[in-house]
CSV table of C-alpha atoms in Angstrom, one decimal:
chain,number,residue,atom,x,y,z
A,1,MET,CA,147.5,179.1,166.1
A,2,ASN,CA,145.0,176.5,167.4
A,3,LYS,CA,141.3,177.1,167.8
A,4,ALA,CA,141.5,178.1,171.5
A,5,ASP,CA,144.2,180.7,170.7
A,6,TYR,CA,142.2,182.1,167.8
A,7,ILE,CA,139.0,182.4,170.0
A,8,ASN,CA,141.1,184.0,172.8
A,9,LYS,CA,142.4,186.6,170.5
A,10,GLN,CA,139.0,187.2,169.0
A,11,ILE,CA,137.3,187.6,172.4
A,12,GLY,CA,140.2,189.8,173.6
A,13,ASP,CA,139.7,192.1,170.6
A,14,TRP,CA,136.0,192.3,171.3
A,15,GLN,CA,136.5,193.2,175.0
A,16,ALA,CA,138.4,196.3,173.9
A,17,MET,CA,135.6,197.4,171.5
A,18,ASP,CA,133.0,199.6,173.2
A,19,PHE,CA,130.4,198.8,170.5
A,20,VAL,CA,130.5,195.1,171.2
A,21,ILE,CA,127.9,194.3,173.9
A,22,GLY,CA,128.6,190.6,174.2
A,23,TYR,CA,128.9,187.5,172.1
A,24,GLU,CA,126.9,184.6,171.1
A,25,ILE,CA,128.0,181.0,171.2
A,26,HIS,CA,126.4,178.9,168.4
A,27,LEU,CA,126.3,175.2,167.5
A,28,SER,CA,128.3,174.4,164.5
A,29,ASN,CA,126.5,173.2,161.3
A,30,ASN,CA,128.6,170.1,161.5
A,31,HIS,CA,127.8,169.6,165.2
A,32,ASP,CA,127.1,166.3,166.8
A,33,GLN,CA,123.4,166.7,167.6
A,34,ASP,CA,123.8,164.4,170.5
A,35,CYS,CA,126.0,166.8,172.5
A,36,GLU,CA,123.6,167.8,175.2
A,37,MET,CA,126.2,170.1,176.8
A,38,CYS,CA,126.7,172.2,173.6
A,39,ARG,CA,123.0,172.4,172.9
A,40,MET,CA,122.2,173.5,176.5
A,41,LEU,CA,125.0,176.1,176.7
A,42,ALA,CA,124.6,177.8,173.4
A,43,GLY,CA,123.5,181.4,173.9
A,44,LYS,CA,124.4,185.1,174.5
A,45,TYR,CA,127.2,185.8,176.9
A,46,PRO,CA,128.9,188.9,178.5
A,47,LYS,CA,132.2,190.1,176.9
A,48,ARG,CA,134.0,189.2,180.1
A,49,PHE,CA,133.0,185.5,179.9
A,50,ILE,CA,136.2,183.5,179.1
A,51,TRP,CA,135.5,180.7,176.7
A,52,HIS,CA,137.6,178.4,174.5
A,53,GLY,CA,135.0,175.7,173.9
A,54,TRP,CA,132.7,173.6,176.1
A,55,HIS,CA,134.8,170.4,175.8
A,56,ASP,CA,137.9,169.1,173.9
A,57,LYS,CA,136.0,168.2,170.7
A,58,CYS,CA,133.7,171.2,170.7
A,59,THR,CA,132.9,172.6,167.3
A,60,CYS,CA,130.8,175.5,168.5
A,61,PHE,CA,131.7,179.0,167.3
A,62,VAL,CA,131.3,182.5,168.6
A,63,THR,CA,130.1,185.8,167.0
A,64,SER,CA,130.1,189.3,168.4
A,65,ILE,CA,126.8,191.1,169.3
A,66,LEU,CA,127.0,194.7,168.4
A,67,GLN,CA,125.4,197.7,170.0
A,68,ASP,CA,122.4,199.3,168.2
A,69,PRO,CA,123.9,201.5,165.5
A,70,ASP,CA,121.7,204.5,166.3
A,71,GLU,CA,122.6,204.4,170.0
A,72,PHE,CA,126.3,204.1,169.1
A,73,ASP,CA,126.1,207.1,166.7
A,74,ASN,CA,124.3,209.2,169.4
A,75,GLN,CA,127.0,208.3,172.0
A,76,GLU,CA,129.8,209.1,169.6
A,77,LEU,CA,128.1,212.5,168.8
A,78,ASP,CA,127.7,213.3,172.5
A,79,GLU,CA,131.3,212.4,173.1
A,80,MET,CA,132.5,214.6,170.2
A,81,LYS,CA,130.4,217.5,171.6
A,82,ARG,CA,131.9,217.1,175.1
A,83,THR,CA,135.4,217.1,173.6
A,84,LEU,CA,134.7,220.2,171.5
A,85,GLU,CA,133.4,222.0,174.6
A,86,GLY,CA,136.6,221.3,176.4
A,87,HIS,CA,135.3,218.5,178.7
A,88,ILE,CA,136.8,215.2,179.2
A,89,PRO,CA,135.0,212.5,177.2
A,90,LEU,CA,132.9,210.1,179.3
A,91,LYS,CA,133.4,206.4,179.1
A,92,LEU,CA,129.9,205.4,178.0
A,93,GLU,CA,128.5,202.0,178.3
A,94,PRO,CA,125.9,200.7,175.8
A,95,ASN,CA,122.4,200.5,177.3
A,96,GLU,CA,121.9,196.9,176.3
A,97,LEU,CA,125.3,195.6,177.5
A,98,ILE,CA,125.1,191.9,178.3
A,99,GLU,CA,126.3,191.6,181.9
A,100,VAL,CA,125.0,188.3,183.2
A,101,LEU,CA,125.2,184.7,182.0
A,102,PRO,CA,122.1,183.2,180.4
A,103,ILE,CA,119.6,181.2,182.4
A,104,ASN,CA,120.4,178.1,180.4
A,105,PHE,CA,124.1,178.3,181.5
A,106,LEU,CA,123.1,178.6,185.2
A,107,THR,CA,120.6,175.7,184.8
A,108,TRP,CA,123.4,173.5,183.4
A,109,TYR,CA,125.7,174.7,186.2
A,110,ALA,CA,123.2,173.9,189.0
A,111,LYS,CA,122.5,170.5,187.4
A,112,ASN,CA,126.2,169.6,187.2
A,113,ILE,CA,127.9,171.3,190.2
A,114,ASN,CA,127.6,168.3,192.6
A,115,GLU,CA,129.2,166.0,190.1
A,116,MET,CA,132.0,168.5,189.4
A,117,ILE,CA,132.7,168.8,193.2
A,118,GLU,CA,132.6,165.0,193.7
A,119,GLN,CA,135.1,164.4,190.9
A,120,ASP,CA,137.1,167.6,191.7
A,121,MET,CA,137.0,168.4,188.0
A,122,PHE,CA,135.8,171.8,186.8
A,123,PRO,CA,135.8,172.7,183.1
A,124,ASP,CA,138.0,175.7,182.2
A,125,PHE,CA,134.9,177.8,181.5
A,126,VAL,CA,133.7,177.2,185.0
A,127,ARG,CA,137.1,177.8,186.7
A,128,ASN,CA,137.8,181.0,184.6
A,129,ASN,CA,134.3,182.5,185.2
A,130,ILE,CA,133.4,181.6,188.8
A,131,ASP,CA,133.0,185.3,189.9
A,132,LEU,CA,130.7,185.9,186.9
A,133,ILE,CA,128.7,182.8,187.7
A,134,LYS,CA,128.2,184.0,191.3
A,135,CYS,CA,127.2,187.5,190.1
A,136,SER,CA,124.7,186.0,187.6
A,137,PHE,CA,123.1,183.8,190.3
A,138,ASP,CA,122.8,186.9,192.5
A,139,TYR,CA,121.3,189.0,189.7
A,140,TYR,CA,118.6,186.4,189.0
A,141,ARG,CA,117.9,185.8,192.7
A,142,LYS,CA,117.1,189.5,193.2
A,143,ARG,CA,114.6,189.4,190.4
A,144,ILE,CA,112.6,186.4,191.7
């Protein structure tokens, strides 16, 4: 299993876990400090963001971001009460679910989109997440 396969499995597992609200992409301790792309794109991402690395030699790593334990406990308790009362349990979403890309990602994207179009070369993380990129731009536009 290579690194991309491992990350795919890890992120796939997290997507199925209700208490995971997103994940954070970090620079490696052994990272080439001259990699502007990795430095600029490190941050907190939605669970649905598909990521295998920023580039071929990327040594960045990913960790899950968990829901607040008290909120999770309260939701679990509410779900148990509903079940005991004979109601269908609700699919509850955590209040702090990460749903949009970080500003630093959108800044990088805006800075590099013309070059990507001219060269007709889009990184996997752009191709795989284009709908999320559009939604994130729309989200921030509405807040300006």
